[in-house]
Amino acid sequence: MKAVQFTEHGGRDVIEYGDYPDPEAERGEVVVDVKAAALNHLDIWTRRGMPILDLEMPHIPGSDMAGVVHEVGEGVTRFEPGDRVALIAGVAGDDTEFSRKGDPTLSHDYHLIGEHVRGVHAEYACVPASNLVPVPDGVEWEVAGSASLVFQTAWRMLVDRGELRPGESVLVLGASGGVGHAAVQIADHAGAEVYATASTDEKLAYAEECGADHTINYAENDFAAKIREMTDKRGVDMVVDHIGAETYQDSLKSLRKGGRIVTCGATTGPNPNAGLNRIFWKQLSVIGSTMATPGQADEALKLVWDGTFEPRIRDVLPMSEAARAHEMLENREGFGKVVLIPDSEL
């Protein structure tokens, strides 16, 4: 088969689209004929390399995909060849303390397909059957292959970890990106008053289409000062900050007393000044969130499949142009998801 792959960490020049051994399903596994596979910023960090990563090379990136079941391994009963499926990328052992309690994201061995192990940006992908969900007929492949990671992440972050309630106010940073545009839609669906930041008027208009009630151009404004102005100095109940060091202090400043930050990432760096004085004086909460449980993912994706939520697609490219897709994410070109299609499907 053909697969996106790299043999060393580095810039976009390490990405190749070439031959890779065909996968075979072992016990509990399913081989999927991939129809569409989206990129996430996680793919950028994995390609560049991180201290926690020790990958078997060559590595295939990719944590989002949808396709048709091609082969099932021994013991698989949930799926059969011809079924339409999408990937849930988080993997944990079955017999850990937190898996038994219903939250495998807290397991000590929790890891992600595409980040810690071989991913799915290929013509065929072999994954555990437990990491697949059915895709209803009528859902377009580009939608099915781009929704899972960002919508399950945003759902757990806002609804479960953040306990967002109707009537509350929430500020979503980077609202034109993958997690950002999912968070805007989920917050709007939850009945919140949604504030959103982006860097251009075009992206702000896009955030409004997704459900934002108020928008702030962070390239032209101090968003924390604007939030104080727009809320009559009160601040918002929740800030969704997956940006990191660059925005963290202003996120704290944007909160009302007793407010909370929810975060699932740190694109601009993991180690901001902690701001403990502001945290204890204003009685703020900083809440981390990673991916979602299978049940939470099912809740979020059910609302994608029925059209309530929509993963917006900024571009669809052949897998042979994966380097260009990485460039679009790195340069923050456009808004929404970038989707790869195996060249053999075009």
XYZ file of C-alpha atoms in Angstrom:
346
model
C 0.000 0.000 0.000
C 0.929 3.685 -0.118
C 1.280 5.619 3.123
C 2.321 9.033 4.424
C 5.439 8.400 6.487
C 8.712 9.748 7.826
C 11.927 8.056 8.921
C 13.175 10.882 11.146
C 11.759 13.884 12.958
C 12.083 17.281 11.357
C 10.516 19.775 8.984
C 8.013 19.110 6.247
C 10.788 17.802 4.012
C 10.908 14.528 6.006
C 7.387 13.591 4.839
C 7.137 10.975 2.100
C 4.222 9.228 0.398
C 5.455 5.826 -0.635
C 5.234 2.065 -0.310
C 4.590 0.532 3.090
C 3.839 -3.134 3.963
C 0.164 -4.030 3.779
C -1.296 -4.432 7.296
C -2.846 -7.690 8.471
C -5.481 -7.916 11.178
C -4.430 -9.775 14.307
C -6.772 -10.834 17.082
C -9.113 -7.996 18.022
C -8.031 -5.822 15.120
C -9.671 -4.473 11.982
C -8.090 -3.392 8.693
C -9.888 -0.376 7.230
C -9.838 0.734 3.606
C -9.286 4.448 4.283
C -11.491 6.913 2.398
C -10.622 10.168 4.194
C -8.190 11.139 6.950
C -7.888 14.586 8.518
C -4.877 16.350 9.961
C -4.598 17.765 13.478
C -1.911 19.918 15.087
C -0.896 16.726 16.875
C 0.481 15.517 13.530
C 2.755 18.562 13.379
C 4.174 17.959 16.850
C 4.641 14.243 16.177
C 6.527 14.961 12.966
C 8.751 17.550 14.645
C 9.416 15.241 17.586
C 8.773 15.570 21.319
C 10.778 14.318 24.326
C 8.044 11.826 25.246
C 8.115 10.155 21.831
C 10.194 7.115 20.984
C 8.687 5.994 17.696
C 9.345 2.962 15.579
C 10.483 4.274 12.205
C 9.234 4.717 9.609
C 6.232 6.251 11.319
C 2.812 6.790 9.759
C 1.100 9.835 11.309
C -2.617 10.482 11.573
C -5.239 10.217 14.338
C -8.398 10.801 12.296
C -9.849 8.667 9.509
C -12.959 7.002 8.155
C -13.416 4.189 5.676
C -14.778 0.739 4.952
C -13.898 -2.398 6.916
C -11.646 -4.528 4.699
C -10.687 -7.378 7.059
C -11.448 -8.387 10.630
C -9.191 -10.346 12.948
C -10.036 -13.269 15.176
C -12.502 -12.442 17.932
C -13.975 -9.341 16.267
C -17.772 -9.426 16.357
C -18.764 -5.735 16.239
C -17.796 -5.256 12.593
C -17.630 -7.147 9.335
C -16.230 -6.369 5.880
C -18.159 -3.597 4.166
C -19.103 -1.691 7.345
C -18.585 2.077 7.382
C -16.434 3.147 10.342
C -14.491 6.046 11.846
C -11.576 6.093 14.281
C -11.470 7.062 17.947
C -7.728 7.459 18.497
C -7.325 6.987 22.261
C -6.092 3.553 23.435
C -5.860 2.152 26.960
C -5.486 -1.302 28.461
C -8.680 -3.142 29.422
C -7.632 -4.084 32.926
C -6.441 -0.874 34.530
C -7.994 0.883 37.494
C -9.481 3.712 35.456
C -10.583 1.587 32.527
C -12.659 -0.475 34.951
C -14.102 2.732 36.407
C -15.142 3.934 32.967
C -12.498 6.558 32.178
C -9.650 5.017 30.171
C -8.191 8.475 29.444
C -6.772 8.388 32.996
C -5.054 5.018 32.567
C -1.294 5.008 32.976
C -0.833 3.369 29.568
C -3.248 5.633 27.674
C -1.861 6.580 24.275
C -2.953 7.839 20.876
C -2.967 6.167 17.498
C -0.879 8.384 15.262
C 1.145 9.931 18.077
C 2.621 7.089 20.106
C 1.985 4.251 17.637
C 1.485 3.916 13.889
C -1.283 6.159 12.556
C -3.832 6.081 9.773
C -2.711 8.401 6.965
C -2.459 5.530 4.508
C -4.503 3.540 2.003
C -5.180 0.928 4.696
C -5.050 1.176 8.482
C -5.024 -1.625 11.042
C -6.472 -0.595 14.422
C -8.127 -2.260 17.424
C -11.814 -2.921 16.805
C -12.557 -1.117 20.070
C -11.235 2.087 18.498
C -13.819 2.147 15.732
C -17.348 3.543 15.682
C -20.033 2.942 13.033
C -20.684 5.701 10.492
C -24.270 5.952 9.226
C -25.032 5.828 5.532
C -25.263 9.293 4.054
C -22.466 10.839 6.137
C -19.809 12.101 3.721
C -16.356 10.583 4.080
C -14.722 13.997 4.525
C -17.037 14.651 7.480
C -16.613 11.196 9.027
C -12.842 11.343 8.603
C -12.398 14.754 10.228
C -14.856 14.931 13.137
C -13.734 12.469 15.776
C -10.649 13.920 17.435
C -11.722 17.559 17.664
C -15.378 17.047 18.567
C -14.761 14.392 21.216
C -11.956 16.515 22.694
C -14.065 19.672 22.798
C -17.113 17.779 24.122
C -15.262 16.277 27.097
C -13.487 19.581 27.770
C -16.622 21.747 27.867
C -19.453 19.404 28.850
C -17.818 16.839 31.153
C -14.685 18.421 32.581
C -15.853 22.036 32.386
C -19.510 21.313 33.285
C -20.699 24.140 31.041
C -24.292 25.128 31.836
C -26.971 26.973 29.851
C -26.748 30.735 30.301
C -23.043 30.766 31.163
C -20.518 32.745 29.132
C -17.542 31.090 27.467
C -14.555 32.493 25.588
C -13.095 30.201 22.902
C -9.564 31.058 21.790
C -8.429 30.154 18.280
C -12.029 29.660 17.201
C -11.195 29.000 13.548
C -9.037 25.939 14.202
C -10.096 22.317 14.609
C -10.774 22.157 18.355
C -11.767 25.836 18.406
C -14.533 25.577 15.830
C -15.838 22.418 17.514
C -15.841 24.171 20.906
C -17.827 27.123 19.525
C -20.507 24.796 18.161
C -20.708 22.759 21.367
C -20.874 25.864 23.578
C -23.621 27.329 21.408
C -25.532 24.031 21.499
C -25.218 23.980 25.305
C -26.971 27.344 25.520
C -23.924 29.423 26.450
C -23.144 32.990 25.395
C -20.107 32.459 23.168
C -17.179 34.846 22.740
C -14.563 33.840 20.164
C -11.128 35.062 19.075
C -9.429 34.813 15.697
C -6.773 36.728 13.772
C -8.709 38.028 10.742
C -12.141 39.382 9.959
C -12.713 36.424 7.632
C -12.018 33.967 10.453
C -14.236 35.949 12.827
C -17.106 35.755 10.341
C -16.516 32.017 10.169
C -16.673 31.787 13.984
C -20.016 33.584 13.883
C -21.286 31.030 11.355
C -20.309 28.320 13.836
C -22.336 29.964 16.611
C -20.241 32.713 18.219
C -22.314 35.608 19.641
C -19.356 37.992 20.001
C -15.964 38.034 18.265
C -12.581 39.617 18.998
C -9.700 40.086 16.571
C -6.749 39.184 18.786
C -4.267 40.535 16.216
C -5.695 44.022 16.711
C -6.956 43.898 20.307
C -5.940 42.826 23.781
C -8.600 40.145 24.117
C -8.568 40.237 27.932
C -9.226 43.990 27.917
C -11.982 43.530 25.335
C -13.644 40.834 27.447
C -13.632 43.137 30.481
C -15.174 45.869 28.346
C -17.780 43.600 26.742
C -18.833 42.036 30.087
C -18.871 45.289 32.074
C -15.698 44.198 33.943
C -17.270 40.925 35.110
C -15.348 38.468 32.926
C -16.584 35.176 31.494
C -17.452 31.968 33.310
C -15.139 29.781 31.218
C -12.175 30.158 28.875
C -11.291 27.419 26.381
C -7.518 27.815 25.962
C -5.626 25.255 23.901
C -3.018 27.847 22.847
C -0.740 27.730 25.900
C 1.971 30.077 27.150
C 1.152 32.889 24.716
C -2.423 33.334 25.953
C -2.557 31.833 29.436
C -2.140 35.060 31.456
C -4.788 36.866 29.434
C -7.061 33.853 29.827
C -6.793 34.202 33.603
C -7.525 37.943 33.302
C -10.646 37.185 31.225
C -12.327 35.124 33.929
C -14.857 36.269 36.477
C -14.192 35.475 40.110
C -14.721 31.750 40.534
C -14.334 31.151 36.796
C -12.477 28.312 35.118
C -10.055 27.625 32.278
C -10.323 24.341 30.420
C -7.370 23.259 28.332
C -6.477 20.352 26.076
C -3.204 21.609 24.609
C -0.352 24.078 24.612
C 0.482 24.930 21.007
C 2.641 27.957 21.912
C 4.424 26.299 24.812
C 3.630 24.317 27.964
C 5.176 26.449 30.701
C 3.559 29.855 31.249
C 3.891 31.811 34.472
C 1.472 29.997 36.783
C -0.316 33.152 37.968
C -0.980 31.617 41.371
C -1.748 34.999 42.933
C -4.567 35.587 40.465
C -5.755 31.961 40.812
C -6.106 32.010 44.593
C -7.399 35.573 44.914
C -10.060 35.174 42.225
C -10.659 31.521 43.234
C -10.116 30.280 39.684
C -9.949 26.677 38.447
C -7.549 25.424 35.772
C -8.895 22.154 34.361
C -7.011 19.807 32.069
C -8.717 17.514 29.582
C -7.477 14.852 27.171
C -9.497 13.264 24.377
C -12.701 11.534 25.612
C -14.108 8.282 26.907
C -15.834 6.078 24.311
C -19.204 7.108 25.726
C -18.382 10.807 25.501
C -17.106 10.358 21.952
C -20.348 8.590 21.035
C -22.392 11.502 22.420
C -20.431 14.064 20.416
C -20.347 12.066 17.185
C -24.064 11.316 17.329
C -24.581 15.067 16.952
C -22.147 15.159 14.044
C -23.842 12.289 12.242
C -27.270 13.947 12.530
C -25.947 17.297 11.303
C -26.213 19.254 14.573
C -22.434 19.770 14.510
C -20.430 20.208 11.337
C -16.676 19.783 10.918
C -15.853 22.580 8.495
C -13.427 21.571 5.756
C -10.855 24.124 4.616
C -9.343 21.881 1.928
C -9.188 18.318 0.638
C -5.835 17.141 -0.739
C -4.380 13.871 -2.030
C -2.134 12.077 0.456
C 0.809 12.649 -1.860
C 0.455 16.346 -0.929
C 0.629 15.704 2.822
C 3.552 18.123 3.181
C 1.387 20.912 1.778
C -1.371 19.955 4.240
C 1.109 20.244 7.124
C 2.152 23.658 5.784
C -1.455 24.885 5.849
C -1.789 23.999 9.525
C 1.583 25.414 10.491
C 0.884 28.720 8.725
C -2.711 28.908 10.011
C -4.064 29.225 6.494
C -7.845 29.325 6.340
C -10.155 27.755 8.889
C -11.475 24.310 9.726
C -10.016 20.923 8.913
C -7.578 19.800 6.217
C -8.481 16.343 4.886
C -6.269 13.874 3.024
C -7.620 11.361 0.487
C -5.550 8.341 -0.662
C -4.352 9.053 -4.190
C -5.890 5.740 -5.278
C -9.344 7.103 -4.328
C -9.038 10.118 -6.628
